[in-house]
């Protein structure tokens, strides 16, 4: 196979449509192609970003010169999805995320060029070209071009009409032969082909990826939490989201799991690597597939159960995400995530009809950890209270007072692993200062109260962080302000499920070792 054929096959594989293939052939016979891919720095990048990222790997293998554009100005113009004051932080987050994704799949960063839109889009030359373009493009064409990309509202801002024109001009100012994007950008691409020549600039080649279905079927979206897997989701959250994913037996249409296997997993395999399905012998034993087509046929013939496909996709997704999680484990990047995507705020009217911003109360503000009771005794001044010394992975054990004397024998408290809320403001209880609270399942029926300390998953150890699925990111408050009653507002939604799982709004409490459970109480409150 000739070098030309190899390169062209890599460039075109898995694409849905190409505009300008004849021009592509001419350029490839003379030199390597220059391509750019742009991403507007709005919502957080998610697992579907591996689809264009894996194509970028193909382009690099084909010898292409690739530019990645962090389209910060586009992000603002798209109905201000990214507020101006957050743009710089979000660009930083995107840059770290995209580079982490490329590192995860073994793409050398030194072969790529990274550019921010505002580095050149605010120049005099670009601005003049934007005015020239605006004098040619009709409102109808601008609206039509952005219909599938720019957020659509009843009374759109003028900024959304400018967006497609900027994207067209980027092709000229980045000095590329081709632009790569999703097929949802087709109307912008055709607008570019129509209007750039009117400014004296050449038409570019346009390479279009199909739109990969989300986990719920339909488009994978940053704004729909259950339709996508965030790059920083924990393995437990990945499992939970895949468990909910639409995957009807034999249905290969709108199947986000199969689409991800086709457009990402198989494309990243080493030579001779196969897609593996692990099954016990009772279910037919292990399977392996050399091509995506074989996997699709097997699933369509219902020889592969959705649960087994989900388990394999989960393995490959976590293999991709593990290096990214490690990179973002650094405190400075954790802080960047929290600042770039702060918790949403709500408007609350005061009694004087003024409006103040109120913070959204989220469980990631709680510092909950696994503790081990290394010493326990009864409170000298209160018969119903225990005084515990609890190892929480800190230099010194904490003293915590708990009202558990009537519910848990003292011998069962000694050396017990418990779940502790650690950032309550220390308070004296009958003369002894308590620096935390042991969380328990609790219920009262007909005047009879039952209480069970929550139990960490086997393998948990003192100091392990306890998190709520889907709320892993962000730093907890150092000390919860008692006046704001943050714990009290969150506590009403902490429950134990019918299967003894500790949850907040149906999201499981977890450590990296697994779920937090109650021993036997079900459908009760946590206090």
XYZ file of C-alpha atoms in Angstrom:
527
model
C 0.000 0.000 0.000
C 1.412 3.396 -0.996
C 2.268 6.111 1.508
C -0.458 8.293 -0.039
C -3.115 5.596 0.499
C -2.032 4.896 4.071
C -2.161 8.571 4.985
C -5.504 9.160 3.298
C -7.070 6.119 4.968
C -5.928 7.349 8.388
C -7.277 10.847 7.720
C -10.680 9.653 6.512
C -11.427 6.605 8.646
C -14.594 6.769 10.764
C -15.553 10.202 9.369
C -19.164 10.800 8.358
C -18.539 13.306 5.577
C -15.734 15.097 3.731
C -16.055 18.317 1.739
C -13.189 18.906 -0.691
C -11.755 15.395 -1.062
C -10.316 16.238 -4.501
C -8.287 19.064 -2.959
C -7.185 16.675 -0.187
C -5.798 14.285 -2.804
C -3.849 17.056 -4.549
C -2.239 18.294 -1.324
C -1.359 14.813 -0.034
C 0.497 14.043 -3.246
C 2.665 17.114 -2.668
C 3.029 17.439 1.111
C 1.457 16.701 4.480
C -1.900 18.237 5.350
C -2.343 21.147 7.791
C -5.467 20.712 9.945
C -7.054 22.566 12.817
C -9.616 21.481 15.389
C -11.266 24.051 17.615
C -13.133 23.656 20.871
C -15.133 26.433 22.530
C -14.158 26.612 26.202
C -17.652 26.414 27.710
C -18.840 23.333 29.638
C -16.374 20.836 31.072
C -14.849 18.401 28.542
C -16.290 14.899 28.893
C -15.636 11.382 27.645
C -16.995 12.115 24.134
C -14.023 14.448 23.598
C -11.992 11.279 23.094
C -13.743 10.961 19.702
C -12.039 14.026 18.158
C -8.904 13.420 20.242
C -8.530 9.917 18.785
C -8.945 11.378 15.286
C -6.196 13.877 16.074
C -4.043 10.831 16.862
C -4.919 9.517 13.371
C -3.919 12.825 11.786
C -0.579 12.819 13.558
C 0.051 9.227 12.441
C -0.653 10.438 8.904
C 2.039 13.101 9.282
C -0.394 16.033 9.425
C 0.465 19.338 11.097
C -2.278 19.765 13.704
C -3.336 22.963 15.463
C -5.713 22.820 18.448
C -7.634 26.048 18.971
C -9.001 26.908 22.415
C -11.835 29.103 21.166
C -12.259 31.384 24.167
C -13.880 34.265 22.294
C -16.334 31.856 20.633
C -17.262 30.594 24.105
C -18.257 34.078 25.181
C -20.159 34.842 21.980
C -22.238 31.646 22.276
C -24.900 33.404 24.361
C -22.274 33.947 27.039
C -22.089 30.268 28.071
C -18.686 31.205 29.487
C -18.811 34.487 31.455
C -15.973 36.846 30.569
C -14.491 36.712 34.080
C -14.239 32.895 33.883
C -12.823 32.654 30.359
C -9.146 32.600 31.338
C -9.738 29.933 34.003
C -11.756 27.764 31.623
C -9.137 28.058 28.911
C -6.561 26.852 31.442
C -8.823 23.953 32.417
C -9.396 22.985 28.783
C -5.692 23.149 28.049
C -4.834 20.886 30.992
C -7.729 18.529 30.117
C -6.974 18.188 26.404
C -3.262 17.693 27.053
C -4.089 15.089 29.719
C -6.344 13.260 27.244
C -3.628 13.277 24.596
C -1.133 11.996 27.153
C -3.595 9.265 28.153
C -3.641 7.868 24.602
C 0.094 8.313 24.035
C 0.021 11.297 21.674
C 3.270 13.338 21.834
C 2.410 16.950 22.614
C 5.496 18.297 20.856
C 3.884 17.484 17.496
C 0.915 19.749 18.207
C 0.411 23.499 18.126
C -1.908 25.000 20.759
C -3.468 28.417 20.110
C -5.971 30.571 22.005
C -8.483 32.455 19.898
C -7.916 35.779 21.616
C -4.211 35.605 20.687
C -5.124 36.739 17.150
C -8.908 37.331 16.978
C -8.576 40.775 18.607
C -5.979 42.003 16.114
C -6.717 44.894 13.790
C -6.469 42.700 10.680
C -8.834 40.020 12.008
C -11.304 42.648 13.239
C -11.367 44.368 9.845
C -11.958 41.024 8.136
C -14.806 40.355 10.557
C -16.405 43.655 9.574
C -15.890 42.820 5.879
C -17.469 39.421 6.375
C -20.375 40.938 8.325
C -21.111 43.212 5.379
C -21.599 40.152 3.174
C -23.333 37.551 5.358
C -27.095 37.884 5.679
C -28.866 37.446 9.019
C -30.603 34.387 7.560
C -27.309 32.724 6.613
C -25.702 33.528 9.967
C -28.641 32.049 11.889
C -28.761 28.998 9.640
C -25.014 28.397 9.969
C -25.079 28.417 13.747
C -28.376 26.568 14.177
C -26.814 23.321 15.450
C -23.841 24.815 17.285
C -24.811 28.127 18.881
C -27.275 27.960 21.754
C -30.721 28.751 20.344
C -33.007 31.108 22.242
C -36.203 33.015 21.353
C -34.513 36.409 21.408
C -30.897 35.716 20.351
C -28.048 38.103 21.008
C -26.101 39.586 18.123
C -23.022 37.761 19.451
C -24.465 34.419 18.377
C -24.724 35.677 14.792
C -21.042 36.647 14.794
C -19.904 33.183 15.956
C -20.021 31.365 12.563
C -18.100 34.189 10.860
C -15.275 33.955 13.384
C -15.018 30.221 12.837
C -14.791 30.757 9.080
C -12.024 33.361 9.453
C -10.055 31.057 11.767
C -9.292 28.839 8.785
C -7.443 31.681 7.075
C -5.700 33.087 10.143
C -4.481 29.689 11.311
C -3.074 29.069 7.795
C -4.497 25.553 7.458
C -5.683 23.400 4.572
C -8.560 21.802 6.464
C -10.830 22.179 9.438
C -11.961 19.149 11.423
C -15.155 19.077 13.479
C -18.428 17.326 14.168
C -21.070 16.946 11.490
C -23.188 19.357 13.572
C -20.863 22.097 12.241
C -21.591 21.313 8.593
C -23.618 24.506 8.057
C -20.750 26.627 9.386
C -18.375 24.796 7.060
C -20.559 25.378 3.988
C -20.981 29.049 4.965
C -17.203 29.309 5.143
C -16.878 27.806 1.663
C -19.381 30.338 0.333
C -18.096 33.540 1.951
C -14.301 33.197 2.412
C -13.679 33.434 -1.369
C -15.588 36.742 -1.340
C -12.775 38.111 0.847
C -10.166 36.715 -1.523
C -9.404 33.677 0.661
C -9.341 30.035 -0.415
C -11.950 27.386 0.358
C -10.769 24.863 2.905
C -11.282 21.124 3.170
C -13.797 20.081 5.837
C -13.551 16.783 7.685
C -16.606 15.782 9.761
C -16.967 13.290 12.570
C -20.372 11.721 13.262
C -22.129 12.814 16.458
C -21.635 10.082 19.054
C -24.769 9.199 21.068
C -24.748 9.872 24.792
C -25.343 7.268 27.469
C -29.075 7.978 27.439
C -29.238 7.847 23.624
C -29.179 11.096 21.608
C -26.370 13.656 21.687
C -23.849 13.510 24.511
C -24.074 16.895 26.224
C -22.108 18.712 28.926
C -25.359 20.119 30.277
C -26.999 16.704 30.775
C -25.157 15.057 33.635
C -26.481 11.535 33.083
C -25.753 11.603 29.327
C -22.002 11.933 29.724
C -19.046 10.812 31.792
C -16.854 13.631 33.069
C -13.091 13.251 32.640
C -12.674 13.410 36.418
C -15.515 11.069 37.383
C -14.445 8.394 39.855
C -14.565 4.687 38.896
C -17.656 4.376 41.104
C -19.406 7.187 39.219
C -18.412 5.683 35.862
C -19.971 2.397 36.964
C -23.148 4.150 38.099
C -23.573 6.114 34.872
C -22.893 3.093 32.676
C -25.398 1.097 34.704
C -28.053 3.648 33.669
C -26.874 3.810 30.041
C -29.332 2.949 27.292
C -28.258 -0.411 25.872
C -31.218 -2.427 24.616
C -30.376 -6.050 23.678
C -29.585 -6.297 19.979
C -30.115 -2.561 19.362
C -27.097 -1.059 17.609
C -28.809 2.276 16.814
C -28.322 5.224 19.208
C -26.104 2.964 21.295
C -23.526 5.251 22.917
C -21.475 2.328 24.226
C -20.983 0.730 20.813
C -20.321 4.137 19.248
C -17.594 4.817 21.809
C -16.044 1.421 21.105
C -16.043 2.133 17.371
C -14.773 5.703 17.364
C -12.369 5.580 20.286
C -11.426 2.212 21.742
C -10.699 0.250 18.569
C -8.881 3.207 17.004
C -6.468 3.378 19.928
C -5.585 -0.306 20.084
C -2.003 -1.406 19.543
C -1.385 -3.751 16.582
C -2.947 -7.176 17.279
C -4.731 -5.906 20.413
C -8.307 -7.165 20.746
C -11.467 -5.923 22.459
C -12.037 -8.294 25.362
C -15.256 -9.309 27.088
C -14.812 -11.077 30.432
C -17.633 -13.503 31.247
C -17.931 -16.467 33.555
C -18.234 -19.904 32.026
C -21.951 -20.109 32.838
C -22.526 -17.175 30.498
C -20.388 -18.559 27.680
C -16.890 -17.628 28.790
C -14.619 -14.826 27.601
C -14.861 -13.245 24.146
C -12.446 -11.172 22.082
C -12.952 -9.147 18.897
C -10.338 -8.076 16.375
C -12.640 -5.580 14.645
C -15.512 -3.352 15.692
C -17.694 -4.926 12.999
C -17.375 -8.329 14.697
C -18.380 -6.802 18.038
C -21.408 -5.079 16.505
C -22.589 -8.272 14.775
C -22.249 -10.267 17.987
C -24.308 -7.695 19.907
C -26.937 -7.333 17.174
C -27.424 -11.122 17.191
C -27.876 -10.932 20.981
C -24.931 -13.222 21.609
C -23.518 -10.534 23.888
C -25.531 -9.299 26.873
C -25.692 -5.526 27.529
C -24.326 -6.011 31.060
C -21.203 -7.721 29.688
C -20.703 -4.958 27.094
C -21.080 -2.322 29.820
C -18.504 -4.064 32.007
C -15.948 -4.063 29.186
C -16.618 -0.445 28.206
C -16.220 0.466 31.892
C -12.774 -1.188 31.916
C -11.590 0.673 28.802
C -13.023 4.021 29.940
C -11.265 3.753 33.298
C -8.043 2.827 31.475
C -8.354 6.117 29.579
C -9.369 8.182 32.605
C -6.853 6.878 35.158
C -3.912 8.971 33.826
C -6.180 12.051 33.714
C -7.345 11.519 37.295
C -3.717 11.237 38.402
C -2.782 14.485 36.638
C -5.724 16.332 38.222
C -4.973 14.949 41.663
C -2.618 17.901 42.169
C -4.024 20.520 44.600
C -3.435 23.395 42.175
C -5.490 21.660 39.465
C -8.236 20.760 41.936
C -8.399 24.454 42.797
C -8.502 25.373 39.096
C -11.488 23.060 38.531
C -13.383 24.589 41.462
C -12.673 28.150 40.312
C -13.340 27.593 36.606
C -16.668 25.867 37.257
C -17.981 27.312 40.527
C -21.178 25.991 42.026
C -24.195 27.773 40.516
C -25.793 30.502 42.563
C -29.452 31.174 43.156
C -31.248 34.451 43.616
C -33.071 34.904 46.920
C -35.401 37.792 47.686
C -34.963 39.490 51.033
C -37.821 40.818 53.123
C -37.010 44.267 51.719
C -37.391 42.945 48.144
C -33.643 43.219 47.519
C -31.868 40.327 45.796
C -28.803 38.627 47.175
C -26.858 35.734 45.737
C -27.060 32.552 47.774
C -24.584 29.749 47.382
C -25.845 26.416 46.194
C -25.407 23.997 49.059
C -23.554 20.954 47.715
C -22.327 17.860 49.604
C -18.741 18.377 48.433
C -18.567 21.106 51.090
C -18.615 18.404 53.752
C -15.358 16.881 55.000
C -16.411 13.278 55.626
C -13.765 10.665 56.352
C -13.317 7.119 57.554
C -12.184 6.924 61.177
C -11.129 4.160 63.522
C -12.129 4.295 67.197
C -8.912 3.575 69.080
C -10.244 4.417 72.539
C -13.768 4.690 73.958
C -15.260 5.376 77.374
C -18.493 6.634 78.858
C -18.818 10.374 79.408
C -18.216 11.110 83.108
C -21.095 13.603 83.184
C -23.646 11.973 80.838
C -24.821 8.364 80.919
C -25.978 8.324 77.269
C -22.726 9.622 75.752
C -19.510 7.931 74.671
C -16.202 9.812 74.499
C -14.151 8.412 71.621
C -10.606 8.921 70.420
C -10.820 8.473 66.640
C -7.938 8.042 64.202
C -8.806 10.073 61.092
C -5.416 9.865 59.406
C -4.237 13.029 61.157
C -1.207 13.552 63.381
C -3.324 13.166 66.513
C -6.611 11.331 67.061
C -9.695 13.496 67.512
C -11.968 13.518 70.523
C -15.583 13.025 69.466
C -18.625 12.664 71.693
C -21.479 10.445 70.448
C -24.889 9.605 71.928
C -24.624 5.901 71.228
C -24.507 4.318 74.696
C -28.101 3.070 74.444
C -27.650 1.646 70.952
C -24.157 0.161 70.589
C -22.371 -1.829 73.337
C -19.007 -0.352 74.303
C -17.129 -3.480 73.219
C -18.555 -3.055 69.689
C -17.338 0.545 69.586
C -13.701 -0.286 70.339
C -11.548 -0.580 67.161
C -14.593 -0.010 64.981
C -14.369 1.763 61.608
C -16.874 4.613 61.426
C -17.844 7.475 59.113
C -17.121 10.906 60.586
C -18.214 14.409 59.596
C -15.001 16.294 60.367
C -15.605 19.972 59.599
C -18.328 20.840 62.075
C -17.322 23.648 64.397
C -15.982 22.030 67.624
C -18.573 22.171 70.413
C -18.524 21.281 74.102
C -20.829 18.468 75.180
C -21.184 18.362 78.935
C -17.753 19.922 79.381
C -15.851 17.842 76.772
C -15.096 19.403 73.390
C -16.240 17.263 70.447
C -14.498 17.818 67.080
C -16.761 15.929 64.730
C -19.767 13.650 64.465
C -20.077 9.915 63.887
C -22.705 9.488 61.156
C -25.416 6.926 61.841
C -28.561 5.457 60.321
C -31.439 6.346 62.589
C -35.200 5.816 62.912
C -37.838 6.117 65.619
C -41.066 4.071 65.585
C -43.689 4.221 68.324
C -41.244 5.860 70.685
C -38.550 3.213 70.063
C -35.387 4.546 68.470
C -32.915 2.433 66.468
C -29.418 3.707 65.608
C -26.559 2.070 63.678
C -23.204 3.719 62.892
C -22.585 3.739 59.141
C -20.072 1.140 57.987
C -17.286 1.911 55.458
C -16.620 -0.579 52.669
C -14.236 -3.412 53.393
C -10.704 -2.241 52.644
C -11.321 1.339 53.796
C -8.769 2.780 56.201
C -8.562 5.725 58.615
C -8.387 9.040 56.788
C -9.980 7.808 53.558
C -12.152 10.485 51.976
C -15.873 9.756 51.820
C -17.551 11.383 48.832
C -20.979 11.558 47.248
C -21.093 10.171 43.708
C -21.217 12.945 41.089
C -20.017 15.478 43.698
C -16.366 14.409 43.988
C -14.838 17.673 42.812
C -14.205 20.752 44.938
C -12.646 21.353 48.322
C -14.703 21.016 51.528
C -15.119 24.015 53.808
C -12.401 24.175 56.444
C -15.089 24.684 59.093
C -18.836 24.756 58.366
C -20.266 28.099 59.403
C -22.957 27.295 62.024
C -24.924 30.419 61.108
C -25.383 29.233 57.505
C -26.619 25.800 58.689
C -24.971 24.048 55.744
C -24.986 20.594 57.368
C -28.583 21.029 58.492
C -29.690 21.877 54.936
C -27.815 18.943 53.444
C -28.761 16.467 56.162
C -32.424 16.289 55.139
C -31.397 14.520 51.918
C -28.997 12.021 53.522
C -30.858 8.701 53.632
C -30.264 4.961 53.730
C -31.830 3.183 50.766
C -33.903 0.025 50.637
C -30.649 -1.885 50.031
C -28.860 -0.380 53.070
C -26.795 2.037 50.928
C -25.999 5.436 52.443
C -26.993 8.117 49.923
C -27.552 11.818 49.318
C -30.402 12.456 46.877
C -30.006 8.856 45.627
C -26.250 9.314 45.002
C -24.181 6.796 46.948
C -21.700 7.712 49.674
C -18.411 6.084 48.709
C -14.761 5.645 49.475
C -12.385 4.421 46.801
C -12.906 0.974 48.349
C -16.665 0.972 47.782
C -20.038 1.962 49.229
C -20.942 3.172 52.709
C -23.678 0.962 54.207
C -25.859 0.542 57.254
C -25.798 -2.836 58.981
C -29.520 -3.560 58.739
C -31.615 -0.372 58.794
C -33.338 0.504 55.519
C -35.219 3.554 54.250
C -34.130 5.671 57.220
C -32.460 9.008 57.827
C -28.766 9.640 58.438
C -27.836 11.811 61.386
